[in-house]
PDB file of C-alpha atoms in Angstrom:
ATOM      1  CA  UNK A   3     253.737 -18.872 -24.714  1.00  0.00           C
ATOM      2  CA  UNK A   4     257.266 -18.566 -23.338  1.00  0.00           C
ATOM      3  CA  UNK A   5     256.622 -15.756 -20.721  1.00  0.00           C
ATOM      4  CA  UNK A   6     253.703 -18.148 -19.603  1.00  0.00           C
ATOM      5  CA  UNK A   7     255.953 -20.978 -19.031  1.00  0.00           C
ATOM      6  CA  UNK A   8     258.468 -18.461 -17.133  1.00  0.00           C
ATOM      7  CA  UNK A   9     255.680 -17.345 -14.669  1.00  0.00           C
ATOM      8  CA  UNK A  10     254.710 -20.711 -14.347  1.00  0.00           C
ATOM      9  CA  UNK A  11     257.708 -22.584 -13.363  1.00  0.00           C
ATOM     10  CA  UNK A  12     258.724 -19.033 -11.380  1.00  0.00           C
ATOM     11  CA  UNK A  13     255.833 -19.208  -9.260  1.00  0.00           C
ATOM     12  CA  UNK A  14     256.087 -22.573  -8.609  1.00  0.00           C
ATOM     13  CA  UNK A  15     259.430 -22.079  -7.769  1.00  0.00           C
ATOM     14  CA  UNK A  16     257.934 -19.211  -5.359  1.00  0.00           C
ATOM     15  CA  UNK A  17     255.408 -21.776  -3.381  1.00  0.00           C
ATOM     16  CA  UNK A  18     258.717 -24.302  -3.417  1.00  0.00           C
ATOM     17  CA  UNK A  19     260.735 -21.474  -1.443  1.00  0.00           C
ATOM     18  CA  UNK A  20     257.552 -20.404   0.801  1.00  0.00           C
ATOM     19  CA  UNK A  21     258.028 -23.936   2.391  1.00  0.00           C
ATOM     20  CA  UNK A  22     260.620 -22.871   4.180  1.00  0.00           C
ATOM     21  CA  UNK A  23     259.182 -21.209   6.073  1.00  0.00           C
ATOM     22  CA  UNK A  24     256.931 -23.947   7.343  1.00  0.00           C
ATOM     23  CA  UNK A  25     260.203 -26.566   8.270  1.00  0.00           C
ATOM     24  CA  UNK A  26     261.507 -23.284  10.340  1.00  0.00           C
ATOM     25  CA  UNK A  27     258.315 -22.901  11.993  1.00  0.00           C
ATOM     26  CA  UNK A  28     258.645 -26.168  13.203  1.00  0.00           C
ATOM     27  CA  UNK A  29     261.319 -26.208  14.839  1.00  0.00           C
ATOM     28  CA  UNK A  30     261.260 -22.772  16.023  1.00  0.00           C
ATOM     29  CA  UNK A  31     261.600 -23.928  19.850  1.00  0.00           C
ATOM     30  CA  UNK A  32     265.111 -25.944  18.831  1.00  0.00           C
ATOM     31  CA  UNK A  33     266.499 -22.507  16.978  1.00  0.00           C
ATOM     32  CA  UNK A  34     265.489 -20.770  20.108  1.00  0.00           C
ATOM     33  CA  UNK A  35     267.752 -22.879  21.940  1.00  0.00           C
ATOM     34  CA  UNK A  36     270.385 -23.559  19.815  1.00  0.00           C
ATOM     35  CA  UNK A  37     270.818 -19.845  18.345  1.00  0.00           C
ATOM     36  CA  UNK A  38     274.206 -20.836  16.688  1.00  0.00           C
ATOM     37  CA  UNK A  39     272.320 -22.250  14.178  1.00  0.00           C
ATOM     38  CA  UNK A  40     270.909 -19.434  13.036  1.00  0.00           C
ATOM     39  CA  UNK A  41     274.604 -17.956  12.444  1.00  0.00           C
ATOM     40  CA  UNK A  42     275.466 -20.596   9.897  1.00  0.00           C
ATOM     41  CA  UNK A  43     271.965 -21.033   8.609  1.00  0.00           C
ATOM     42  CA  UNK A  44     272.993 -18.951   5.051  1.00  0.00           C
ATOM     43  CA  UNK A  45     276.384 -21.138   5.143  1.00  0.00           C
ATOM     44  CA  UNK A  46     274.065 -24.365   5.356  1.00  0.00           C
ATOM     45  CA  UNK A  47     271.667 -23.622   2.715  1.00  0.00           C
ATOM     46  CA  UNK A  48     274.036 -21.637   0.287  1.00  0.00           C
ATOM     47  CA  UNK A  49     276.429 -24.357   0.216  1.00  0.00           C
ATOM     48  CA  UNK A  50     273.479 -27.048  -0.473  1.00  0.00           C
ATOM     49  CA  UNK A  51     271.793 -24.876  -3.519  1.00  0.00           C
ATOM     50  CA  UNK A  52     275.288 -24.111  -4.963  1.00  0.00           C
ATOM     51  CA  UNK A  53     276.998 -28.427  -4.424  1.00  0.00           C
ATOM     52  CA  UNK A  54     273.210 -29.131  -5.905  1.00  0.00           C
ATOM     53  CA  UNK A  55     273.306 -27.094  -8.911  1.00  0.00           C
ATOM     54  CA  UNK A  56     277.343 -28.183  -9.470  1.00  0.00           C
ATOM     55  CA  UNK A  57     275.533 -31.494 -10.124  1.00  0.00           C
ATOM     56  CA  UNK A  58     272.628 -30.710 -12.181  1.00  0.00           C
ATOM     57  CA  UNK A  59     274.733 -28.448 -14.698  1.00  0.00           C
ATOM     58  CA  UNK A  60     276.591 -31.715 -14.994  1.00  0.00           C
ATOM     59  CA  UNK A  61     273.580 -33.846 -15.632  1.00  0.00           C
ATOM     60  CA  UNK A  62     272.114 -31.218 -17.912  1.00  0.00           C
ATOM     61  CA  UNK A  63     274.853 -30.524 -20.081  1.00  0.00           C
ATOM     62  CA  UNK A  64     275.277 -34.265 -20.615  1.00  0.00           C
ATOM     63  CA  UNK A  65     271.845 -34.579 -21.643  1.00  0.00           C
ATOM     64  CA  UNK A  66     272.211 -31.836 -24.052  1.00  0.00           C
ATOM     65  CA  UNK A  67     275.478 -33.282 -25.588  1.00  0.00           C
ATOM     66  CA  UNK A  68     274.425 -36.764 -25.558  1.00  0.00           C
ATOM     67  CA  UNK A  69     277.206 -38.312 -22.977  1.00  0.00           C
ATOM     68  CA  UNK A  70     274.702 -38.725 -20.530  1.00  0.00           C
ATOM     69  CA  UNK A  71     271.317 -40.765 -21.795  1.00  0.00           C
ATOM     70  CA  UNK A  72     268.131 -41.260 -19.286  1.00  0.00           C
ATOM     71  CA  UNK A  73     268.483 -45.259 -19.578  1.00  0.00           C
ATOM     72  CA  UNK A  74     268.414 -46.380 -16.562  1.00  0.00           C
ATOM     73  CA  UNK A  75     272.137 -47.952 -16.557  1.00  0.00           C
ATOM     74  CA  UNK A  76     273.208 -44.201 -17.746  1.00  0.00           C
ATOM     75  CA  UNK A  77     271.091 -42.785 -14.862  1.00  0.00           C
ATOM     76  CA  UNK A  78     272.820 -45.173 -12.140  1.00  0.00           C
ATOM     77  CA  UNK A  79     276.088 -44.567 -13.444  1.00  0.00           C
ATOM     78  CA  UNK A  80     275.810 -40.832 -13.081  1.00  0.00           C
ATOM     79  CA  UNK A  81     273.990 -41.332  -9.862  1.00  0.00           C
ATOM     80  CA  UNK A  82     276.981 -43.223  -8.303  1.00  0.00           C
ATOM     81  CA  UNK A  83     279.420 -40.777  -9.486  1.00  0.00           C
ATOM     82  CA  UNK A  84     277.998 -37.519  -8.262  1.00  0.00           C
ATOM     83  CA  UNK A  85     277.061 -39.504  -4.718  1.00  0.00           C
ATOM     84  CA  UNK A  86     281.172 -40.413  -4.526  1.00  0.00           C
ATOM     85  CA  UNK A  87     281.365 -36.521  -5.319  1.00  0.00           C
ATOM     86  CA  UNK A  88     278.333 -35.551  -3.006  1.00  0.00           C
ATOM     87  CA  UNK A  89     280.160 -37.305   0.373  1.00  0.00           C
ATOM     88  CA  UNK A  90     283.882 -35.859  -1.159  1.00  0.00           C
ATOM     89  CA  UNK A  91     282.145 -32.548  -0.904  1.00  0.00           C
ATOM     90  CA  UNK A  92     279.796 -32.853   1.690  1.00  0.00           C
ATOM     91  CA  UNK A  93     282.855 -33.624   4.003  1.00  0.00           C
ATOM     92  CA  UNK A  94     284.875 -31.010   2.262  1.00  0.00           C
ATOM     93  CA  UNK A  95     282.726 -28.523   2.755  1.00  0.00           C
ATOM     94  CA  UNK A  96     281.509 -29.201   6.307  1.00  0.00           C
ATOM     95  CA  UNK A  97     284.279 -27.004   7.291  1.00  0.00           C
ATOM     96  CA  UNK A  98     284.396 -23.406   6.403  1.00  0.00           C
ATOM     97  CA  UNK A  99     285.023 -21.392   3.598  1.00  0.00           C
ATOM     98  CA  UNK A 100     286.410 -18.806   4.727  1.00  0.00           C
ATOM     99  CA  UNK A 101     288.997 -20.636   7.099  1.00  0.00           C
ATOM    100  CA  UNK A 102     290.417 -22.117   3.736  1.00  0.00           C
ATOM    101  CA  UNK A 103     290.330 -18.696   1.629  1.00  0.00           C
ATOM    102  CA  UNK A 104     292.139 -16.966   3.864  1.00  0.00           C
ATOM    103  CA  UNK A 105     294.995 -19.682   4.174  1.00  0.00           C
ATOM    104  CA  UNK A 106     295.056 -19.775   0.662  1.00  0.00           C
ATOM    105  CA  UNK A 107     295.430 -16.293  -0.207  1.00  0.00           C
ATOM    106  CA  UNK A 108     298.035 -15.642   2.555  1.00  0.00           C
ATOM    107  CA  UNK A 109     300.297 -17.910   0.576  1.00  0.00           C
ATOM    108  CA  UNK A 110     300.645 -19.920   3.824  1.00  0.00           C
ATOM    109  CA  UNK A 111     299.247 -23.198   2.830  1.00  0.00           C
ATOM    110  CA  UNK A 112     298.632 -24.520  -1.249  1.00  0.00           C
ATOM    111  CA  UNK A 113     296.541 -27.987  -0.913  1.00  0.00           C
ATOM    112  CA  UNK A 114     297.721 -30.629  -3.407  1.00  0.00           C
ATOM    113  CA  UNK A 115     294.648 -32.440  -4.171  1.00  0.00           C
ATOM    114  CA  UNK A 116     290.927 -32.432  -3.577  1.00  0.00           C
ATOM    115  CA  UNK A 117     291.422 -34.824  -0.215  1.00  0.00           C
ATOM    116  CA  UNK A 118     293.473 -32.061   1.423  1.00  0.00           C
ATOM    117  CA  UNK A 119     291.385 -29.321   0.449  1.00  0.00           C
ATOM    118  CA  UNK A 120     288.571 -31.849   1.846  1.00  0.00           C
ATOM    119  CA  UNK A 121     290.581 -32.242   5.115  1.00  0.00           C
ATOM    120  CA  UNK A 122     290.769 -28.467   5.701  1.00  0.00           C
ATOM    121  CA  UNK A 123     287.275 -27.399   4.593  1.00  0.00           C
ATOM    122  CA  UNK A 124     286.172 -30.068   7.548  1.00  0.00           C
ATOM    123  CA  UNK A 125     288.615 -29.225  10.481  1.00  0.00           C
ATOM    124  CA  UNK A 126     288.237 -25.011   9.148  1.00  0.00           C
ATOM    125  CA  UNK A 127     284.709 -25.789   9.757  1.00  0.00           C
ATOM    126  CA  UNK A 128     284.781 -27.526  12.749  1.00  0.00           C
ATOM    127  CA  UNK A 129     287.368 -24.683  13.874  1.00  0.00           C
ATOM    128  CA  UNK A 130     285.099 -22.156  12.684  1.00  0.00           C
ATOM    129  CA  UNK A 131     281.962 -23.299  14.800  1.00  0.00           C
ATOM    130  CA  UNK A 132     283.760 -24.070  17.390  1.00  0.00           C
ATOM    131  CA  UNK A 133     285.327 -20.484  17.963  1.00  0.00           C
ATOM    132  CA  UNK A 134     281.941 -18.908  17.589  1.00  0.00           C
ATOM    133  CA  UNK A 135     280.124 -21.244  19.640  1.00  0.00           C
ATOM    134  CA  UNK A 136     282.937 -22.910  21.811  1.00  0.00           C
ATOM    135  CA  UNK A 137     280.259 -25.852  21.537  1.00  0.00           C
ATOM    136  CA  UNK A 138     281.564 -29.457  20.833  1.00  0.00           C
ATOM    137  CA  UNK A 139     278.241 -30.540  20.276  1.00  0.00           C
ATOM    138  CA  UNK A 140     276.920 -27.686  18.203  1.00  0.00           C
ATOM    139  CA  UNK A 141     280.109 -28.224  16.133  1.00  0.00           C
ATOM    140  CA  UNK A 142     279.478 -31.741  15.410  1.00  0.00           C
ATOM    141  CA  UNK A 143     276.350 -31.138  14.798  1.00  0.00           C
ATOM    142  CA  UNK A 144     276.991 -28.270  11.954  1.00  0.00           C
ATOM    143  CA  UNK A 145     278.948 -29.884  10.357  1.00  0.00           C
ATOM    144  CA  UNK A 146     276.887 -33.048   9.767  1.00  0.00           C
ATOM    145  CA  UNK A 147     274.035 -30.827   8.810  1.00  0.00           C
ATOM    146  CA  UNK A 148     276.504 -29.835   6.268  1.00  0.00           C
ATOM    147  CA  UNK A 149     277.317 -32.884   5.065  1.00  0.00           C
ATOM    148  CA  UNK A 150     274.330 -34.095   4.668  1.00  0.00           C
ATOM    149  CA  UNK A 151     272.472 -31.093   2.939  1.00  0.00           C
ATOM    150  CA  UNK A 152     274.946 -31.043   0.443  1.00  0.00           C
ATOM    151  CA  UNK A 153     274.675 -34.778   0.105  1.00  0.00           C
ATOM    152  CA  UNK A 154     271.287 -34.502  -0.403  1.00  0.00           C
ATOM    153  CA  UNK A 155     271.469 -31.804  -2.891  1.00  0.00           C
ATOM    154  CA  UNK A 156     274.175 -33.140  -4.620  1.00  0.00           C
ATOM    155  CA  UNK A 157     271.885 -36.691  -5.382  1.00  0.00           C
ATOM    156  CA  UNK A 158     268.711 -34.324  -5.860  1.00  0.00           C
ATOM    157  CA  UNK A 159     270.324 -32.180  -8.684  1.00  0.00           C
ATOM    158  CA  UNK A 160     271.614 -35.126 -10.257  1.00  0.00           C
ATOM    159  CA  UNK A 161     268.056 -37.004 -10.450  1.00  0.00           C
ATOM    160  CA  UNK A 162     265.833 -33.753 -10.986  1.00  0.00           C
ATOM    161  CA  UNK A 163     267.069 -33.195 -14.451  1.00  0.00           C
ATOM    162  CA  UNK A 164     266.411 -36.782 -15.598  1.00  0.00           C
ATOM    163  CA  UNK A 165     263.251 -36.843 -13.940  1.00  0.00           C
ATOM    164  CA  UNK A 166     262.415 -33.679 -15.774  1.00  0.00           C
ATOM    165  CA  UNK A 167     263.707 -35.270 -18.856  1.00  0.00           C
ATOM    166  CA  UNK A 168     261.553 -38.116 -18.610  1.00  0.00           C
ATOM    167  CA  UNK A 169     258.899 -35.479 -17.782  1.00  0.00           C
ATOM    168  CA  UNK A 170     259.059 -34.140 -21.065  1.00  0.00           C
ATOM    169  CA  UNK A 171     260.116 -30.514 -19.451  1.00  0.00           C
ATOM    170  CA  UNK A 172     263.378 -29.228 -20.438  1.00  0.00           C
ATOM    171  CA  UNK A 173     266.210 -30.627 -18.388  1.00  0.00           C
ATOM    172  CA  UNK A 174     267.941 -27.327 -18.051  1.00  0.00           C
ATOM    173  CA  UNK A 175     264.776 -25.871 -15.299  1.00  0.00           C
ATOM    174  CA  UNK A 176     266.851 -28.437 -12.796  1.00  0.00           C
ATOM    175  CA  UNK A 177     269.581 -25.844 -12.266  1.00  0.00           C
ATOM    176  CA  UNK A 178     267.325 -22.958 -10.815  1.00  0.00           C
ATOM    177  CA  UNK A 179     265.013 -25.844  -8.917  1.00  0.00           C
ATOM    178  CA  UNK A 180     267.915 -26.984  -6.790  1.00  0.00           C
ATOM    179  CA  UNK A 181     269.051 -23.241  -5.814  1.00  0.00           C
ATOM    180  CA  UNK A 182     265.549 -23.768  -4.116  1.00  0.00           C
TER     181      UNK A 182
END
């Protein structure tokens, strides 16, 4: 009974990811184009699964120990506070990780609080596009992609686990589903 509900929700997971493939078929012509994008395509989608799940875990472990009910007022409350964190991170992090590790392991620069660290993941990103590219354009535009993916999956792994919840399917399938 168990391995049949794994296969299940692993296939459908399977047909979820196979979509893909469809949105890039689309707008094959535009990648063509605009090859940068194709550079920081990984960047784009890794840092959406990964802000995404952050959010479900929360959602699901509140579930599980009871802080977090699916009434409603409990579901707008959450919803507000992971959106404040969704746009936090999704301007955080539409700068570059790796711009930021290396200035904090070289000692060189030690942010004091979540709004610096959000200042130099979005100009390290910019930066970061920029150099590859030398595109103003293609720079803005990666980086709002950023944002908004992770804004997106930031409010999408907060909702899927209530939504599963009310389903009557265990809340804790939400953290895989968003790494999709």
């Amino acid at each position: 009974m168990l391995l049949q509900h794994d296969r299940r929700w692993l296939l459908g997971l399977l047909v979820l990811q196979s979509t893909s493939s469809f949105v890039l078929e689309q707008y094959q012509q535009l990648l063509k184009e605009h090859l940068v994008v194709t550079v920081f395509l990984t960047m784009l989608v890794g840092a959406g699964g990964n802000a995404g799940n952050q959010s479900a875990i929360k959602v699901i472990r509140g579930l599980a120990t009871g802080t977090i009910k699916t009434t409603w007022p409990s579901v707008r409350k959450t919803l507000t506070q992971q959106a404040y964190i969704g746009v936090l991170l999704g301007g955080g992090l539409s700068g570059s990780y790796s711009f930021c590790v290396q200035l904090q392991t070289t000692g060189y620069l030690q942010p004091r609080t979540s709004a610096d660290l959000s200042l130099l993941y979005a100009v390290g990103g910019f930066i970061r596009v920029f150099i590859t590219d030398g595109s103003l354009v293609n720079s803005c535009a990666i980086s709002l992609s950023l944002f908004m993916i992770v804004m997106t999956s930031v409010l999408t792994g907060t909702m899927l686990p209530f939504g599963l919840a009310k389903g009557g399917i265990d809340p804790a399938n939400a953290g895989t589903s968003v790494q999709v």
